[in-house]
Short mmCIF file of C-alpha atoms in Angstrom, two decimals:
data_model
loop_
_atom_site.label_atom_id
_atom_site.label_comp_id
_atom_site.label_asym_id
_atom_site.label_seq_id
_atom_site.Cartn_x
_atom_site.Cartn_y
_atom_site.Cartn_z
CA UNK A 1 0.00 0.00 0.00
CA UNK A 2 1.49 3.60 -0.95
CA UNK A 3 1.21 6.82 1.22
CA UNK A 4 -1.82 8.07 0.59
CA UNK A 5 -3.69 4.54 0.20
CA UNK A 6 -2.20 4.31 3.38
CA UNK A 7 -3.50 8.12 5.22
CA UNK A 8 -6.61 7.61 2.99
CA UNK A 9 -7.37 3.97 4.41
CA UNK A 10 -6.81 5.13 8.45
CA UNK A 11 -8.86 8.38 8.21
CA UNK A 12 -11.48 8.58 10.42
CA UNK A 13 -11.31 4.95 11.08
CA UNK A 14 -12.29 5.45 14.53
CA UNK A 15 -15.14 7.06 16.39
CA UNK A 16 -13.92 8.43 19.33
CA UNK A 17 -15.09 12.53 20.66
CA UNK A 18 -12.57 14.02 22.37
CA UNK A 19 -15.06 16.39 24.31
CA UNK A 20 -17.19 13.58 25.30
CA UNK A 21 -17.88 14.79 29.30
CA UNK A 22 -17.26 18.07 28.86
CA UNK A 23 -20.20 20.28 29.59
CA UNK A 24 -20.65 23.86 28.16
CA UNK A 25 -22.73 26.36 28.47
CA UNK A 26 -23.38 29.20 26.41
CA UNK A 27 -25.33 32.60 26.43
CA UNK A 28 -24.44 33.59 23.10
CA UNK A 29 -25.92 35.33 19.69
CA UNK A 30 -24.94 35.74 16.45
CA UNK A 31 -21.62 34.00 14.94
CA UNK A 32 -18.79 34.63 17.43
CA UNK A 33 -19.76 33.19 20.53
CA UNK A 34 -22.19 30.44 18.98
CA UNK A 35 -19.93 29.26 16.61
CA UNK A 36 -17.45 27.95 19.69
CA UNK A 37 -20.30 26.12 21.14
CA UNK A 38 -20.42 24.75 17.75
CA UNK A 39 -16.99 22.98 17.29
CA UNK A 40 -17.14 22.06 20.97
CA UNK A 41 -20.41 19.98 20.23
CA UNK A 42 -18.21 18.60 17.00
CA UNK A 43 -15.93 16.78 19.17
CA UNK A 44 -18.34 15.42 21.91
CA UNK A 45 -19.02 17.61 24.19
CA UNK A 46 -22.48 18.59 25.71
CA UNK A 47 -23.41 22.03 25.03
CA UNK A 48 -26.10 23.49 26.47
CA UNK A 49 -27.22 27.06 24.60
CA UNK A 50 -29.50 29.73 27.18
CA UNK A 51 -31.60 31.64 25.15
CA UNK A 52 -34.67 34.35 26.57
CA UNK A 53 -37.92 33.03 25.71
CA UNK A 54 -40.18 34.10 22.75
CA UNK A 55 -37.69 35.14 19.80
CA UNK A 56 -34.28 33.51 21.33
CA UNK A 57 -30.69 34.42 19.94
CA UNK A 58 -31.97 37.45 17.10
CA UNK A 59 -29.38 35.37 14.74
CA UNK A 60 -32.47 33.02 13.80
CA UNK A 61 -34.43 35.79 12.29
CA UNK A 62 -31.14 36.75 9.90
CA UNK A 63 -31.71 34.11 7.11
CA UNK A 64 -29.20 35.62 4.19
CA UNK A 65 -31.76 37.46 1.82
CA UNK A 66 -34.34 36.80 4.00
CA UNK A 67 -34.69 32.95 2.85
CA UNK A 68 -36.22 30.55 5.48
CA UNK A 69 -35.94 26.61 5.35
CA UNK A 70 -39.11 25.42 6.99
CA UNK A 71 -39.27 28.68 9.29
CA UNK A 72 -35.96 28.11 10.37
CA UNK A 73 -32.61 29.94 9.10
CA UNK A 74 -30.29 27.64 7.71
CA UNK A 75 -27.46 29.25 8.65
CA UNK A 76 -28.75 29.51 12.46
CA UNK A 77 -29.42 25.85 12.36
CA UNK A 78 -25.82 24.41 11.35
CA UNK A 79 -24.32 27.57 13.48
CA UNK A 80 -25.81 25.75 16.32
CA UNK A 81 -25.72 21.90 15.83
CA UNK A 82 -25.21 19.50 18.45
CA UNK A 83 -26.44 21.71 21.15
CA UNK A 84 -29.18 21.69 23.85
CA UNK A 85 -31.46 24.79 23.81
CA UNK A 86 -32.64 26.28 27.25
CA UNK A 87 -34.87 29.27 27.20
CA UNK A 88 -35.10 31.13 30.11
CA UNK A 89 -34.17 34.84 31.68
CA UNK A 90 -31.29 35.53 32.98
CA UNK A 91 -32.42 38.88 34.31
CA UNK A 92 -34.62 36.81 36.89
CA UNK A 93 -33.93 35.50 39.89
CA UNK A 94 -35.38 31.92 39.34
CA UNK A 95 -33.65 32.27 35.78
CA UNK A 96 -30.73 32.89 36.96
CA UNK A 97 -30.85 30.00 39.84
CA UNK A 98 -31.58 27.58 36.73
CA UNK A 99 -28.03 28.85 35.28
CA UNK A 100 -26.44 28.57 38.36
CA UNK A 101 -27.61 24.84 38.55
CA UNK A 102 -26.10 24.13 34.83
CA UNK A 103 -22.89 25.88 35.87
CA UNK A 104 -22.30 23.43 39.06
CA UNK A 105 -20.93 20.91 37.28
CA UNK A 106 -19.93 22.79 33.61
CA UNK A 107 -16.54 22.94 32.60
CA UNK A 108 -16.85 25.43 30.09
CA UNK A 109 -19.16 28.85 29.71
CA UNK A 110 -19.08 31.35 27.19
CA UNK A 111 -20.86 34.33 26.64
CA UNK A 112 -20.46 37.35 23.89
CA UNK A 113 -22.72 39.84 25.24
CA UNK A 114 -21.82 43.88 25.44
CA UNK A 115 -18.83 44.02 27.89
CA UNK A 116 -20.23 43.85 31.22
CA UNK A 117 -23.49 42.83 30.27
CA UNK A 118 -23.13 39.71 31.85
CA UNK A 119 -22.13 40.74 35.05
CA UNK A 120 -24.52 42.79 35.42
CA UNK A 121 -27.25 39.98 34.93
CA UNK A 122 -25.66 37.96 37.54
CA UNK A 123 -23.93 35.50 35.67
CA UNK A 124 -20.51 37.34 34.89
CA UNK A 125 -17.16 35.86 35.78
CA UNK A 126 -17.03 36.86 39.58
CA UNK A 127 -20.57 35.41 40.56
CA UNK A 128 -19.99 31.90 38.50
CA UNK A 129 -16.38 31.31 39.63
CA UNK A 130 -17.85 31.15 43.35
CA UNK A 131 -19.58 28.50 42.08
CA UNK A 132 -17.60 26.59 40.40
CA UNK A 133 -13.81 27.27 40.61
CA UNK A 134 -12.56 25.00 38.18
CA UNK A 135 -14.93 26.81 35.82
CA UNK A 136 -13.45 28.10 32.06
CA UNK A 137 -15.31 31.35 31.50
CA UNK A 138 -15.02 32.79 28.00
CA UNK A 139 -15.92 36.35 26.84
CA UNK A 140 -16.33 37.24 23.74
CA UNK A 141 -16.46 41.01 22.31
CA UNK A 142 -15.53 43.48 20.05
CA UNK A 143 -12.44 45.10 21.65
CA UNK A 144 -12.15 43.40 25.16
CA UNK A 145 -13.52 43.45 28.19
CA UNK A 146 -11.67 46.63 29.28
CA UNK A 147 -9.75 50.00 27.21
CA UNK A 148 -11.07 52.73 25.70
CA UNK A 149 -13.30 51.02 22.90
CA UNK A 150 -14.46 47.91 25.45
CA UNK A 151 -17.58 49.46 25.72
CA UNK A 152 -18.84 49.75 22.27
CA UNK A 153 -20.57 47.31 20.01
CA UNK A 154 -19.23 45.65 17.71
CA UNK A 155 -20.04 43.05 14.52
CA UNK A 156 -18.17 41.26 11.97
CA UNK A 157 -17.49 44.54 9.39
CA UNK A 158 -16.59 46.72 12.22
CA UNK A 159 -13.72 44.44 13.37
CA UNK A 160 -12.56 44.08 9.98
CA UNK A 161 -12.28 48.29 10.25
CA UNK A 162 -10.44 48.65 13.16
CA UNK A 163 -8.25 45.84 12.95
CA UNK A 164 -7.12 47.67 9.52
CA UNK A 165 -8.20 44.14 7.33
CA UNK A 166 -10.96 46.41 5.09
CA UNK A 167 -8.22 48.99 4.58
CA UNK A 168 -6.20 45.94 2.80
CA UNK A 169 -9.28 44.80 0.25
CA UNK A 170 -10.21 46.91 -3.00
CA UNK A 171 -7.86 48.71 -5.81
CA UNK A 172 -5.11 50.73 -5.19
CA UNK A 173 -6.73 53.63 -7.44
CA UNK A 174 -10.32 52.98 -6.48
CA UNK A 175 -11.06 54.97 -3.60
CA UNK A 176 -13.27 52.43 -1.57
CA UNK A 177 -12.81 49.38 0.89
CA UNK A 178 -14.75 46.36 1.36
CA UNK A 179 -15.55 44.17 3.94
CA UNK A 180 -14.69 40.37 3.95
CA UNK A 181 -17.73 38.36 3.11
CA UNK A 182 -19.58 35.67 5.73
CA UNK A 183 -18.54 37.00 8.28
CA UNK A 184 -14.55 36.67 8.64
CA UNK A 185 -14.30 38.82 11.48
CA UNK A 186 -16.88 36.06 13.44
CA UNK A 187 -15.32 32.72 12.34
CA UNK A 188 -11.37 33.41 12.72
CA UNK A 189 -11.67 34.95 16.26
CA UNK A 190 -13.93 32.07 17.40
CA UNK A 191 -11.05 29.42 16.01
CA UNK A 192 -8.59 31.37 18.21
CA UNK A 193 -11.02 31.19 21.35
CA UNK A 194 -11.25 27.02 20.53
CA UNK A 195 -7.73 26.89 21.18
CA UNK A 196 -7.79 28.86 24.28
CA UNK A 197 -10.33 26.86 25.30
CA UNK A 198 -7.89 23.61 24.16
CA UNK A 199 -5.39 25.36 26.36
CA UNK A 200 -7.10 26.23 29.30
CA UNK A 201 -7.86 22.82 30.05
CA UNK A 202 -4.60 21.50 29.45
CA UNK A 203 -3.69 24.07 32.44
CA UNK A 204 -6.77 23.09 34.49
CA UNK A 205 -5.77 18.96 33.77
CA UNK A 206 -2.23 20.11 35.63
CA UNK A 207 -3.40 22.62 38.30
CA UNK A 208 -6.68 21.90 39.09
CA UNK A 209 -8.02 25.11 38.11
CA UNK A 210 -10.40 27.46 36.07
CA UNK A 211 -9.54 30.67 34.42
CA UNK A 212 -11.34 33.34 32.53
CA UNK A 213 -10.27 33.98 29.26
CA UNK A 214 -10.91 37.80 27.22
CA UNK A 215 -11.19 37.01 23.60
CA UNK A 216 -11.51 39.77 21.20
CA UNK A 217 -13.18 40.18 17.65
CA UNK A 218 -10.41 42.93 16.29
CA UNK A 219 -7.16 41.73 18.23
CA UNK A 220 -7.97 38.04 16.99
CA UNK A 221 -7.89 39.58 13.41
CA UNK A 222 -4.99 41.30 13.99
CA UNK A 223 -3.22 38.32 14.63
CA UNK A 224 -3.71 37.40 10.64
CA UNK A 225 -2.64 40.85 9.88
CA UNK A 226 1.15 40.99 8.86
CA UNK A 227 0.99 44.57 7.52
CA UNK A 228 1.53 46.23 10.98
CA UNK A 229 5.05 44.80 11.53
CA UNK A 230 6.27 45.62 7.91
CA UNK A 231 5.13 49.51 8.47
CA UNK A 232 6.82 49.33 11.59
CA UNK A 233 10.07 47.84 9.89
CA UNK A 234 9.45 50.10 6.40
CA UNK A 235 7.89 53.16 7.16
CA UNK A 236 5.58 52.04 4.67
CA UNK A 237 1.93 50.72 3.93
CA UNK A 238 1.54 47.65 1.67
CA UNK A 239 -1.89 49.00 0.48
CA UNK A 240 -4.36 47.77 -1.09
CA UNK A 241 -3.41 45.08 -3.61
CA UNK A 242 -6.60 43.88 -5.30
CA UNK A 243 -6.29 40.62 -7.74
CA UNK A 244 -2.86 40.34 -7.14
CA UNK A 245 -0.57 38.61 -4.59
CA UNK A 246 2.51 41.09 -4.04
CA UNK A 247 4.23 38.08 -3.07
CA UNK A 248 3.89 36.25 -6.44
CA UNK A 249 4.51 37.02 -10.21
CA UNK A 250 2.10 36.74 -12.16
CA UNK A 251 -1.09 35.82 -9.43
CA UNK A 252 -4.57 36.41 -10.31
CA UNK A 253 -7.85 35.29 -11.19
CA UNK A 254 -8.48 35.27 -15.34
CA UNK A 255 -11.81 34.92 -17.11
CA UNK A 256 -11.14 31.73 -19.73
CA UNK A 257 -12.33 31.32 -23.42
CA UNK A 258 -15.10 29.69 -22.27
CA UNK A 259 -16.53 32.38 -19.49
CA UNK A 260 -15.32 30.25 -16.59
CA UNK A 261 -12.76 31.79 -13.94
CA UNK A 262 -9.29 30.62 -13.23
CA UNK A 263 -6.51 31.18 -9.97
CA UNK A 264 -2.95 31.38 -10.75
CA UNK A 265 -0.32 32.29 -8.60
CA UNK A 266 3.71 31.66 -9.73
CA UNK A 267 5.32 31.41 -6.39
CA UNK A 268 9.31 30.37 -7.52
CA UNK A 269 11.71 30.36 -10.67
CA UNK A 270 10.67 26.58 -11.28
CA UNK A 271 7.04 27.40 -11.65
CA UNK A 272 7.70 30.70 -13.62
CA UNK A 273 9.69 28.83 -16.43
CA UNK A 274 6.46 26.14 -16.37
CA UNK A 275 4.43 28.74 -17.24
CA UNK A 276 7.03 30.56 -19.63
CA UNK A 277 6.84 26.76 -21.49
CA UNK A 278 2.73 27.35 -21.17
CA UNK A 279 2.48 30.90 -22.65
CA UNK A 280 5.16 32.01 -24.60
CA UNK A 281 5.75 35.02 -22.37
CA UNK A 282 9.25 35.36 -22.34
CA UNK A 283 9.96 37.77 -19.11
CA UNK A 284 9.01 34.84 -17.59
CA UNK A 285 11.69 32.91 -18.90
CA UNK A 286 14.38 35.62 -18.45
CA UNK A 287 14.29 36.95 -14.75
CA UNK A 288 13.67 35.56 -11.27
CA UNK A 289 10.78 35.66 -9.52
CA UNK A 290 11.97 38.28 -7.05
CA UNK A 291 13.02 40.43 -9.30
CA UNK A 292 9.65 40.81 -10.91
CA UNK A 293 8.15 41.65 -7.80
CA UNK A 294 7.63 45.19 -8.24
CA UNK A 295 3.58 46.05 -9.17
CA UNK A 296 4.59 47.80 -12.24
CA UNK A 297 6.35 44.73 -13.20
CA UNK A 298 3.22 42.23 -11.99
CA UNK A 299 0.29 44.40 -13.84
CA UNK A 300 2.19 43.78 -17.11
CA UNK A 301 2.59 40.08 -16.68
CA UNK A 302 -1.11 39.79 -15.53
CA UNK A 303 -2.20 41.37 -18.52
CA UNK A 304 -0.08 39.20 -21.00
CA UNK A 305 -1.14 36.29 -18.59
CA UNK A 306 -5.11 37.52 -19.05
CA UNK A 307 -4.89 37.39 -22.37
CA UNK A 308 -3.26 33.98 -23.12
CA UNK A 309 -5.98 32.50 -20.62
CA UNK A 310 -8.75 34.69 -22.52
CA UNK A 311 -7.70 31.98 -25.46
CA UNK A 312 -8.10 28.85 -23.85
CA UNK A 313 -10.92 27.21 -21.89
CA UNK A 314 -10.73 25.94 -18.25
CA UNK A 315 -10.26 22.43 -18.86
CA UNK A 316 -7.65 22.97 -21.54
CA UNK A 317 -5.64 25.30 -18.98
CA UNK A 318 -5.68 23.27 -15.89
CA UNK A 319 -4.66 20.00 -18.66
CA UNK A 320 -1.41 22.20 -19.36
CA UNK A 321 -0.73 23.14 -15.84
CA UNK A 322 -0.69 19.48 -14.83
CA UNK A 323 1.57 18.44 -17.35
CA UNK A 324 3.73 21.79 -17.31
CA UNK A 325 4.10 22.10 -13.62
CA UNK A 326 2.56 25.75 -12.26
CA UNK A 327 0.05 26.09 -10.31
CA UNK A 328 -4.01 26.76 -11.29
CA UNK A 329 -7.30 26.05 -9.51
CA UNK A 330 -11.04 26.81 -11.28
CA UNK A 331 -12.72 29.03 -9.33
CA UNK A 332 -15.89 26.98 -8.50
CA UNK A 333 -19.33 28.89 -7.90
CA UNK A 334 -22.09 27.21 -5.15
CA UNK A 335 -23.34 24.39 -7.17
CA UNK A 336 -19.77 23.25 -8.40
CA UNK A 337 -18.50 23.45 -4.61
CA UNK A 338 -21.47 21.62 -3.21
CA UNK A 339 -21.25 18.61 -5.81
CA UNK A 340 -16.92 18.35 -5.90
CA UNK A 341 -16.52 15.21 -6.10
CA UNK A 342 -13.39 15.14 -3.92
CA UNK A 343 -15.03 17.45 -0.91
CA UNK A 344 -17.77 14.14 -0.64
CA UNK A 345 -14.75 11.48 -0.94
CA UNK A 346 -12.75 12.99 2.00
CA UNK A 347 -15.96 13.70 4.58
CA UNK A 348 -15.91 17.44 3.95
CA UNK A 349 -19.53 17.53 3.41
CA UNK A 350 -22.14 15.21 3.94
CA UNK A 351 -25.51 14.75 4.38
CA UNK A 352 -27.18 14.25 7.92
CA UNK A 353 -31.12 13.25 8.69
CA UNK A 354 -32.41 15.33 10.70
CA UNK A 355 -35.08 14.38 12.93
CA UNK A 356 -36.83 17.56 11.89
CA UNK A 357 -35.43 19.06 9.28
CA UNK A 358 -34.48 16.29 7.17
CA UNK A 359 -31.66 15.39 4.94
CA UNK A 360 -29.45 18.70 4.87
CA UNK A 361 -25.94 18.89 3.68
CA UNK A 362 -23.30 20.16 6.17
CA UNK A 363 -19.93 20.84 6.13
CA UNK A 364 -18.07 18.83 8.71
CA UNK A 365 -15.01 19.73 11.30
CA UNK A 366 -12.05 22.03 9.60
CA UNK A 367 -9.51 18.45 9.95
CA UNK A 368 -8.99 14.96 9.54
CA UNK A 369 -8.48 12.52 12.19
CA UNK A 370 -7.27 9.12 12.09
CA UNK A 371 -8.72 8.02 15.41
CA UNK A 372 -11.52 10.96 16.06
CA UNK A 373 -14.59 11.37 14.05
CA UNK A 374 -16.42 14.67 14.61
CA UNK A 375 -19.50 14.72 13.38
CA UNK A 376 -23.25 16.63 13.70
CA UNK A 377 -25.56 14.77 15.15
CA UNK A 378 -28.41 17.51 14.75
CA UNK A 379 -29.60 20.61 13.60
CA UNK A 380 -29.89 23.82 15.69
CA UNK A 381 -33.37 23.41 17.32
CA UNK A 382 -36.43 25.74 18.38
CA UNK A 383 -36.20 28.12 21.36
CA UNK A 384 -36.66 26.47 24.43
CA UNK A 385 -36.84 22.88 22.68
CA UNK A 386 -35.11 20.96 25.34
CA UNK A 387 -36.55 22.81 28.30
CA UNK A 388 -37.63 19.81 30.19
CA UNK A 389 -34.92 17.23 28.85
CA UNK A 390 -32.41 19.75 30.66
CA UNK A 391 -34.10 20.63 33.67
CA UNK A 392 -35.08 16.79 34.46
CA UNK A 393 -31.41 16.24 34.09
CA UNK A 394 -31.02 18.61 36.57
CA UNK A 395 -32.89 16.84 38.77
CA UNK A 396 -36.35 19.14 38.68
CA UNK A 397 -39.31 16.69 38.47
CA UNK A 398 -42.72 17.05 35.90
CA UNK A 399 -44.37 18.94 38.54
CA UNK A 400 -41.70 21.51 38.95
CA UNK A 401 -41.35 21.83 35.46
CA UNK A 402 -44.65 23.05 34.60
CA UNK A 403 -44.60 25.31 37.52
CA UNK A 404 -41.93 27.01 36.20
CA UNK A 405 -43.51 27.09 32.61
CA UNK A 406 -46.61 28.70 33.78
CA UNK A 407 -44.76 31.06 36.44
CA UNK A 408 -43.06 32.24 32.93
CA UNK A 409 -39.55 31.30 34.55
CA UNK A 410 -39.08 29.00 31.21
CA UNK A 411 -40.53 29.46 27.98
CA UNK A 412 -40.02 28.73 24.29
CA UNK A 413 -40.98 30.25 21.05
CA UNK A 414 -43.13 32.62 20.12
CA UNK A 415 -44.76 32.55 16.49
CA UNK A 416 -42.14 34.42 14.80
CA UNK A 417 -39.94 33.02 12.23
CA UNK A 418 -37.01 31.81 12.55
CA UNK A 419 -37.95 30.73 16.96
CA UNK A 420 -40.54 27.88 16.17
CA UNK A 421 -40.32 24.56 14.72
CA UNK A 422 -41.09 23.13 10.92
CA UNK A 423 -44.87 23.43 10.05
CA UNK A 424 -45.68 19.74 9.80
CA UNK A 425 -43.99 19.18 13.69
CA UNK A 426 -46.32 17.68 15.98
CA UNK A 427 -45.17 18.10 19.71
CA UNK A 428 -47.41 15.31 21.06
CA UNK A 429 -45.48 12.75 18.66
CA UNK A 430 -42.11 14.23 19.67
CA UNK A 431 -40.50 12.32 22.76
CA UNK A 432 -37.27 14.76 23.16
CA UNK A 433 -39.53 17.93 23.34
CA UNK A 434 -41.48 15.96 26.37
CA UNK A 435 -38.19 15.34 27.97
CA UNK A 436 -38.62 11.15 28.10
CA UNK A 437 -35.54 10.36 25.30
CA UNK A 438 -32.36 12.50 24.45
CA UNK A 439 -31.18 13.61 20.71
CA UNK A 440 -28.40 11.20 21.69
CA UNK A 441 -31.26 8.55 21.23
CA UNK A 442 -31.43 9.12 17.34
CA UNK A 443 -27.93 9.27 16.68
#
């Protein structure tokens, strides 16, 4: 058996979840803090999302052009797979007792609310560590939880601004910026919070104990963001750089014969003469790649390089690249990255029943494991779905439950879209919304 036989045949061979017994719990919205929850479920650990009654995190009513699945959002419902949902106040006292109960035995909470939002609630760092000392508390914000900007609200575009990364996108003589899309500033800071999470209990495995950990939107982008240390080294700004990698010569995307789009980036000597062989353009054959690194230089190779692609198709371009040697990749719109064949042969995507939603297509955990399998299990669910599933595992009985439904304690959806379930649910036929069977039961 060769090498990648070999990687290809232990991939995912087992089943184990990392996570499994962990316990999280979350008081998020939105991308950022949700989408840490998210991983966490990935690899096996119980997450249990706190939501206020009626319309829940405001997330579910942002469906992307206003397009529901079965008066759900579909982005709310794989941002928020694998998870528990809880709806009660945290403003009120017997709310807040519920929390405290969850947080006894959690390992994990994280919150993304205004900077001291949750503190003032009740359920900030201070009152939960007297709870439970060996507790990982995670905040998430725009700017931190203290400094001059900790205060103000923030969202995915406006971290992109003040961590300088809209400043970078755009023309050089087109005077306007744009942000990233799907949200960039959301997904990259919540990766970096995973690992602190990773981290954190590494510490807690060898000292026994908690910490709280301040996790910003705009410093976790700044992190990515290379262009402060060259100014500081240069005096000057790299700028804005458009289609072009200032690091490569020629790099760009090109419109083919055939109206499709092609990358190309030529990153050493080797590949530059490989395309030279490809093209006919001779600079490419007669300098080095550093030397033709200057954007005068690169704008009239990616011209030349425009229009030789302009006279081939895709297929017959990516044929010569293979057997030349430079680099090229289509540019692939939603239908050609949902049906890639290779995406489906490695586990990138796949397709999950849902018990309520159906057969959806998700996109699974960012890496391959040879003895871990992270998977979803199910789709984001209603507000307040698992109200009495989680409170009888806290220990409250039938009675107590429905005390605290009608005292308003606990409460689920109200009838706007995006909060309640698919039309066609029935809740007397639906044993994990009565609280006698887990989701765990179905999977």
């Amino acid at each position: 058996m060769n090498y990648f036989d070999f990687i290809k045949s232990i991939i995912r061979e087992g089943n184990t979840e990392p996570l499994k017994g962990l316990k999280v719990v979350e008081i998020t919205h939105f991308v950022f803090g949700p989408n840490i929850g998210r991983y966490l479920a990935l690899l096996g650990a119980e997450v249990i999302k706190v939501e206020p009654p009626g319309e829940g995190d405001r997330f579910r009513q942002a469906a992307v052009w206003g397009r529901f699945y079965k008066l759900a959002n579909p982005y709310f419902l794989i941002q928020n797979a694998n998870k528990y949902f809880i709806a009660t106040d945290a403003r009120k006292k017997e709310g807040r007792e519920i929390i405290y109960k969850l947080i006894k035995d959690a390992d994990i909470f994280i919150e993304n609310l205004r900077a001291g939002l949750a503190e003032a609630m009740g359920v900030g760092y201070f009152q939960l560590h007297k709870i439970n000392p060996r507790l990982i508390y995670v905040s998430c914000s725009g700017y931190g939880q203290f400094g001059p900007l900790s205060k103000f609200p923030s969202f995915d575009v406006a971290a992109q601004g003040v961590a300088g990364v809209a400043k970078t996108t755009g023309w050089s003589d087109v005077d306007e910026f744009y942000k990233l899309p799907d949200y960039f500033g959301d997904y990259l800071p919540s990766l970096i919070a995973v690992v602190a999470i990773l981290v954190a209990l590494i510490y807690r495995k060898k000292s026994g104990q908690g910490q709280y950990i301040d996790i910003s939107q705009t410093e976790s982008l700044l992190r990515f963001y290379y262009e402060l240390t060259y100014y500081t080294l240069t005096g000057k700004e790299i700028g804005k750089t458009g289609n072009v990698d200032p690091s490569a010569s020629p790099s760009g995307i090109f419109k083919t014969k055939d109206g499709k789009y092609i990358a190309i980036a030529v990153l050493n000597d080797e590949q530059s003469k490989a395309l030279a062989r490809a093209t006919g353009i001779e600079e490419l054959e007669k300098t080095t790649h550093l030397e033709r690194l200057e954007p005068k230089t690169i704008e009239t190779l990616n011209e030349k390089l425009a229009k030789w692609v302009s006279t081939k198709t895709l297929d017959e371009i990516l044929n010569i690249a293979a057997i030349q040697g430079f680099p090229a990749a289509p540019v692939l719109n939603d239908v050609e990255v949902t049906f890639d064949k290779w995406k489906w042969e490695r586990g990138t995507v796949e397709i999950i029943n849902d018990r309520l939603y159906g057969r959806v297509a998700v996109v699974n955990f960012p890496a391959l494991f040879s003895k871990i399998r992270p998977r979803t299990k199910w789709l984001g669910r209603p507000v307040g779905y698992h109200n009495r599933l989680v409170l009888k595992k806290l220990g409250y009985s039938a009675q107590e439950i429905e005390a605290l439904i009608n005292r308003e304690v606990i409460g689920f959806w109200d009838n706007m879209i995006g909060a309640m379930p698919p039309p066609t649910w029935d809740p007397e036929k639906d044993p994990v919304f009565k609280g006698e069977k887990d989701e765990l039961d179905y999977v």
